[in-house]
Amino acid sequence: KVYFSYVDIHETMSSLVPQILEFNPSVIIAIGGGGFIPARILRTELKIPILAVSLELYDDTNNTTKPEVKKIQWFDEQSEVGSKVRNQKILIVDEVDDTRTTLQYCVEEVINTNNPSEIAVAVLHNKLKPKRGILPDTVTYFSGADVEDHWNCYPWDA
Ligand code: 5GP
């Protein structure tokens, strides 16, 4: 197990801000639960709205991975910000890119339902390992830190 503090996480997310500002997204899509706090940290500096989605691959009750991603909640496409995802540059935020399954699902879902003009993904940690999920070449990828394939313990899991 590897433990990370809120300070570690804040510094790692903040280190991504210059590159993300260059990409210049107009909306963040935060993948919850883990992506909510990293997205909120970015919002302080990016000053753009957050849309929340909730996706579940990992089952906390018995520490196993489910065969497929479960869509718990998607953002409100009729809302003022949600309706603007179409034809905009968007930034998808999650805490950890493990097998990449969740990110692939989220990217495909947002392309199919809302067709943004460009997509970037920002994760706090990218685990260095073979990935199950694939992201299209057109997606810009930002990782705060590349980490070994261990179990990361985040402060919100405490
Ligand atoms: P994926 O395998 O789809 O890339 O990641 C699925 C989800 O599993 C992540 O969003 C995260 O919630 C959870 N997960 C994967 N690896 C870790 C880890 O090392 N620590 C924690 N806390 N969650 C993880």
mmCIF file of C-alpha atoms and ligand atoms in Angstrom:
data_model
loop_
_atom_site.group_PDB
_atom_site.id
_atom_site.type_symbol
_atom_site.label_atom_id
_atom_site.label_comp_id
_atom_site.label_asym_id
_atom_site.label_seq_id
_atom_site.Cartn_x
_atom_site.Cartn_y
_atom_site.Cartn_z
ATOM 1 C CA LYS A 1 0.000 0.000 0.000
ATOM 2 C CA VAL A 2 1.178 3.513 -0.761
ATOM 3 C CA TYR A 3 -0.281 6.430 1.196
ATOM 4 C CA PHE A 4 -0.860 9.934 -0.155
ATOM 5 C CA SER A 5 -1.779 13.049 1.829
ATOM 6 C CA TYR A 6 -4.072 15.887 0.768
ATOM 7 C CA VAL A 7 -0.935 18.053 0.398
ATOM 8 C CA ASP A 8 0.664 15.499 -1.985
ATOM 9 C CA ILE A 9 -2.524 15.424 -4.033
ATOM 10 C CA HIS A 10 -2.923 19.198 -4.144
ATOM 11 C CA GLU A 11 0.675 19.672 -5.308
ATOM 12 C CA THR A 12 0.422 16.930 -7.936
ATOM 13 C CA MET A 13 -2.847 18.271 -9.376
ATOM 14 C CA SER A 14 -1.558 21.872 -9.352
ATOM 15 C CA SER A 15 1.522 20.795 -11.311
ATOM 16 C CA LEU A 16 -0.813 19.965 -14.230
ATOM 17 C CA VAL A 17 -2.410 23.414 -14.401
ATOM 18 C CA PRO A 18 -0.012 25.076 -16.932
ATOM 19 C CA GLN A 19 -0.480 22.233 -19.462
ATOM 20 C CA ILE A 20 -4.241 22.162 -18.927
ATOM 21 C CA LEU A 21 -4.476 25.938 -19.364
ATOM 22 C CA GLU A 22 -2.726 25.508 -22.704
ATOM 23 C CA PHE A 23 -5.364 22.923 -23.720
ATOM 24 C CA ASN A 24 -7.938 25.494 -22.567
ATOM 25 C CA PRO A 25 -11.018 23.383 -21.681
ATOM 26 C CA SER A 26 -14.342 25.082 -20.967
ATOM 27 C CA VAL A 27 -15.838 22.351 -18.738
ATOM 28 C CA ILE A 28 -14.527 19.687 -16.330
ATOM 29 C CA ILE A 29 -16.277 16.308 -16.174
ATOM 30 C CA ALA A 30 -15.335 14.806 -12.800
ATOM 31 C CA ILE A 31 -15.603 11.021 -12.411
ATOM 32 C CA GLY A 32 -16.772 10.236 -8.913
ATOM 33 C CA GLY A 33 -16.137 9.250 -6.262
ATOM 34 C CA GLY A 34 -12.334 9.530 -6.588
ATOM 35 C CA GLY A 35 -12.171 12.277 -9.218
ATOM 36 C CA PHE A 36 -14.283 14.794 -7.308
ATOM 37 C CA ILE A 37 -11.587 16.207 -5.019
ATOM 38 C CA PRO A 38 -8.875 16.303 -7.739
ATOM 39 C CA ALA A 39 -11.376 18.119 -10.024
ATOM 40 C CA ARG A 40 -12.231 20.605 -7.276
ATOM 41 C CA ILE A 41 -8.529 21.332 -6.727
ATOM 42 C CA LEU A 42 -8.128 22.052 -10.458
ATOM 43 C CA ARG A 43 -11.206 24.275 -10.533
ATOM 44 C CA THR A 44 -9.578 26.736 -8.131
ATOM 45 C CA GLU A 45 -7.013 27.540 -10.802
ATOM 46 C CA LEU A 46 -8.869 26.744 -14.041
ATOM 47 C CA LYS A 47 -12.007 28.663 -12.959
ATOM 48 C CA ILE A 48 -14.346 26.581 -15.134
ATOM 49 C CA PRO A 49 -17.487 24.670 -14.083
ATOM 50 C CA ILE A 50 -17.514 21.023 -12.961
ATOM 51 C CA LEU A 51 -20.059 18.478 -14.194
ATOM 52 C CA ALA A 52 -20.221 15.312 -12.085
ATOM 53 C CA VAL A 53 -20.657 11.725 -13.235
ATOM 54 C CA SER A 54 -20.501 8.663 -11.053
ATOM 55 C CA LEU A 55 -19.045 5.452 -12.467
ATOM 56 C CA GLU A 56 -18.186 2.277 -10.616
ATOM 57 C CA LEU A 57 -15.802 -0.517 -11.577
ATOM 58 C CA TYR A 58 -14.265 -1.370 -8.258
ATOM 59 C CA ASP A 59 -16.459 -2.861 -5.557
ATOM 60 C CA ASP A 60 -15.420 -1.528 -2.120
ATOM 61 C CA THR A 61 -17.602 -4.043 -0.326
ATOM 62 C CA ASN A 62 -15.520 -7.073 -1.313
ATOM 63 C CA ASN A 63 -12.400 -5.476 -2.917
ATOM 64 C CA THR A 64 -13.029 -6.936 -6.352
ATOM 65 C CA THR A 65 -13.252 -5.508 -9.843
ATOM 66 C CA LYS A 66 -16.570 -5.777 -11.635
ATOM 67 C CA PRO A 67 -16.613 -7.113 -15.215
ATOM 68 C CA GLU A 68 -17.930 -3.843 -16.569
ATOM 69 C CA VAL A 69 -18.374 -0.205 -15.644
ATOM 70 C CA LYS A 70 -21.636 0.635 -13.935
ATOM 71 C CA LYS A 71 -23.131 4.037 -14.709
ATOM 72 C CA ILE A 72 -24.484 5.258 -11.388
ATOM 73 C CA GLN A 73 -25.164 8.790 -12.590
ATOM 74 C CA TRP A 74 -24.495 10.957 -15.634
ATOM 75 C CA PHE A 75 -24.579 14.756 -15.808
ATOM 76 C CA ASP A 76 -27.721 16.651 -16.626
ATOM 77 C CA GLU A 77 -27.491 17.348 -20.351
ATOM 78 C CA GLN A 78 -30.386 19.827 -20.131
ATOM 79 C CA SER A 79 -28.640 22.008 -17.546
ATOM 80 C CA GLU A 80 -27.001 25.287 -18.540
ATOM 81 C CA VAL A 81 -23.456 23.858 -18.462
ATOM 82 C CA GLY A 82 -24.378 20.293 -19.509
ATOM 83 C CA SER A 83 -25.990 21.514 -22.710
ATOM 84 C CA LYS A 84 -22.732 23.276 -23.659
ATOM 85 C CA VAL A 85 -20.517 20.147 -23.713
ATOM 86 C CA ARG A 86 -21.397 19.620 -27.379
ATOM 87 C CA ASN A 87 -18.740 21.230 -29.587
ATOM 88 C CA GLN A 88 -16.673 22.368 -26.576
ATOM 89 C CA LYS A 89 -13.241 21.352 -25.299
ATOM 90 C CA ILE A 90 -13.737 19.265 -22.184
ATOM 91 C CA LEU A 91 -11.462 17.879 -19.483
ATOM 92 C CA ILE A 92 -12.293 14.506 -17.877
ATOM 93 C CA VAL A 93 -10.778 14.122 -14.372
ATOM 94 C CA ASP A 94 -10.279 10.981 -12.296
ATOM 95 C CA GLU A 95 -7.968 10.087 -9.430
ATOM 96 C CA VAL A 96 -6.223 7.021 -10.820
ATOM 97 C CA ASP A 97 -5.769 5.397 -14.223
ATOM 98 C CA ASP A 98 -5.433 1.741 -13.247
ATOM 99 C CA THR A 99 -6.694 -0.602 -16.034
ATOM 100 C CA ARG A 100 -8.057 2.443 -17.998
ATOM 101 C CA THR A 101 -11.467 0.752 -18.280
ATOM 102 C CA THR A 102 -13.328 3.591 -16.528
ATOM 103 C CA LEU A 103 -11.647 6.305 -18.607
ATOM 104 C CA GLN A 104 -12.405 4.456 -21.858
ATOM 105 C CA TYR A 105 -16.048 4.108 -20.827
ATOM 106 C CA CYS A 106 -16.343 7.788 -19.887
ATOM 107 C CA VAL A 107 -14.651 9.032 -23.068
ATOM 108 C CA GLU A 108 -16.844 6.805 -25.286
ATOM 109 C CA GLU A 109 -19.995 7.794 -23.431
ATOM 110 C CA VAL A 110 -19.326 11.512 -23.705
ATOM 111 C CA ILE A 111 -18.453 11.210 -27.422
ATOM 112 C CA ASN A 112 -21.624 9.205 -28.133
ATOM 113 C CA THR A 113 -23.978 11.369 -26.100
ATOM 114 C CA ASN A 114 -22.506 14.862 -26.250
ATOM 115 C CA ASN A 115 -19.865 14.904 -29.015
ATOM 116 C CA PRO A 116 -17.433 17.521 -27.644
ATOM 117 C CA SER A 117 -14.991 19.166 -30.084
ATOM 118 C CA GLU A 118 -11.931 17.940 -28.169
ATOM 119 C CA ILE A 119 -11.283 15.809 -25.079
ATOM 120 C CA ALA A 120 -8.433 15.791 -22.582
ATOM 121 C CA VAL A 121 -8.094 13.449 -19.624
ATOM 122 C CA ALA A 122 -6.301 14.429 -16.400
ATOM 123 C CA VAL A 123 -5.528 11.906 -13.686
ATOM 124 C CA LEU A 124 -3.721 12.362 -10.409
ATOM 125 C CA HIS A 125 -1.894 9.023 -10.817
ATOM 126 C CA ASN A 126 -1.254 6.787 -13.801
ATOM 127 C CA LYS A 127 -0.273 3.248 -12.808
ATOM 128 C CA LEU A 128 2.554 1.935 -14.969
ATOM 129 C CA LYS A 129 1.076 -1.342 -16.185
ATOM 130 C CA PRO A 130 -0.512 -2.902 -19.288
ATOM 131 C CA LYS A 131 -3.930 -1.274 -19.817
ATOM 132 C CA ARG A 132 -7.221 -2.983 -20.608
ATOM 133 C CA GLY A 133 -8.922 0.182 -21.833
ATOM 134 C CA ILE A 134 -7.909 2.176 -24.898
ATOM 135 C CA LEU A 135 -8.291 5.917 -25.464
ATOM 136 C CA PRO A 136 -8.613 7.362 -28.988
ATOM 137 C CA ASP A 137 -5.414 9.008 -30.333
ATOM 138 C CA THR A 138 -7.289 12.303 -30.457
ATOM 139 C CA VAL A 139 -7.581 12.410 -26.635
ATOM 140 C CA THR A 140 -4.921 14.502 -24.871
ATOM 141 C CA TYR A 141 -3.626 12.760 -21.758
ATOM 142 C CA PHE A 142 -2.247 14.396 -18.593
ATOM 143 C CA SER A 143 -1.003 12.451 -15.595
ATOM 144 C CA GLY A 144 0.138 14.214 -12.429
ATOM 145 C CA ALA A 145 2.491 11.345 -11.613
ATOM 146 C CA ASP A 146 3.287 7.919 -13.032
ATOM 147 C CA VAL A 147 3.302 5.393 -10.186
ATOM 148 C CA GLU A 148 4.126 1.718 -9.664
ATOM 149 C CA ASP A 149 1.317 -0.825 -9.702
ATOM 150 C CA HIS A 150 0.593 -0.819 -5.956
ATOM 151 C CA TRP A 151 -2.624 -0.050 -4.074
ATOM 152 C CA ASN A 152 -2.833 3.721 -3.563
ATOM 153 C CA CYS A 153 -4.458 4.842 -0.313
ATOM 154 C CA TYR A 154 -6.017 8.275 -0.645
ATOM 155 C CA PRO A 155 -6.925 10.489 2.307
ATOM 156 C CA TRP A 156 -10.654 10.264 1.471
ATOM 157 C CA ASP A 157 -10.438 6.464 1.930
ATOM 158 C CA ALA A 158 -9.223 6.884 5.516
HETATM 159 P P1 5GP B 1 -9.669 1.595 -13.837
HETATM 160 O O1 5GP B 1 -9.199 0.174 -13.613
HETATM 161 O O2 5GP B 1 -10.939 1.635 -14.584
HETATM 162 O O3 5GP B 1 -8.573 2.448 -14.466
HETATM 163 O O4 5GP B 1 -9.947 2.207 -12.414
HETATM 164 C C1 5GP B 1 -11.171 1.941 -11.783
HETATM 165 C C2 5GP B 1 -11.314 2.583 -10.444
HETATM 166 O O5 5GP B 1 -10.739 1.688 -9.500
HETATM 167 C C3 5GP B 1 -10.630 3.924 -10.192
HETATM 168 O O6 5GP B 1 -11.398 5.020 -10.604
HETATM 169 C C4 5GP B 1 -10.523 3.875 -8.678
HETATM 170 O O7 5GP B 1 -11.734 4.285 -8.075
HETATM 171 C C5 5GP B 1 -10.311 2.398 -8.384
HETATM 172 N N1 5GP B 1 -8.880 2.146 -8.160
HETATM 173 C C6 5GP B 1 -8.008 1.528 -8.988
HETATM 174 N N2 5GP B 1 -6.789 1.456 -8.426
HETATM 175 C C7 5GP B 1 -6.892 2.068 -7.222
HETATM 176 C C8 5GP B 1 -5.958 2.339 -6.160
HETATM 177 O O8 5GP B 1 -4.762 2.001 -6.207
HETATM 178 N N3 5GP B 1 -6.464 2.993 -5.064
HETATM 179 C C9 5GP B 1 -7.766 3.376 -4.967
HETATM 180 N N4 5GP B 1 -8.154 4.002 -3.844
HETATM 181 N N5 5GP B 1 -8.678 3.149 -5.943
HETATM 182 C C10 5GP B 1 -8.227 2.510 -7.056
#
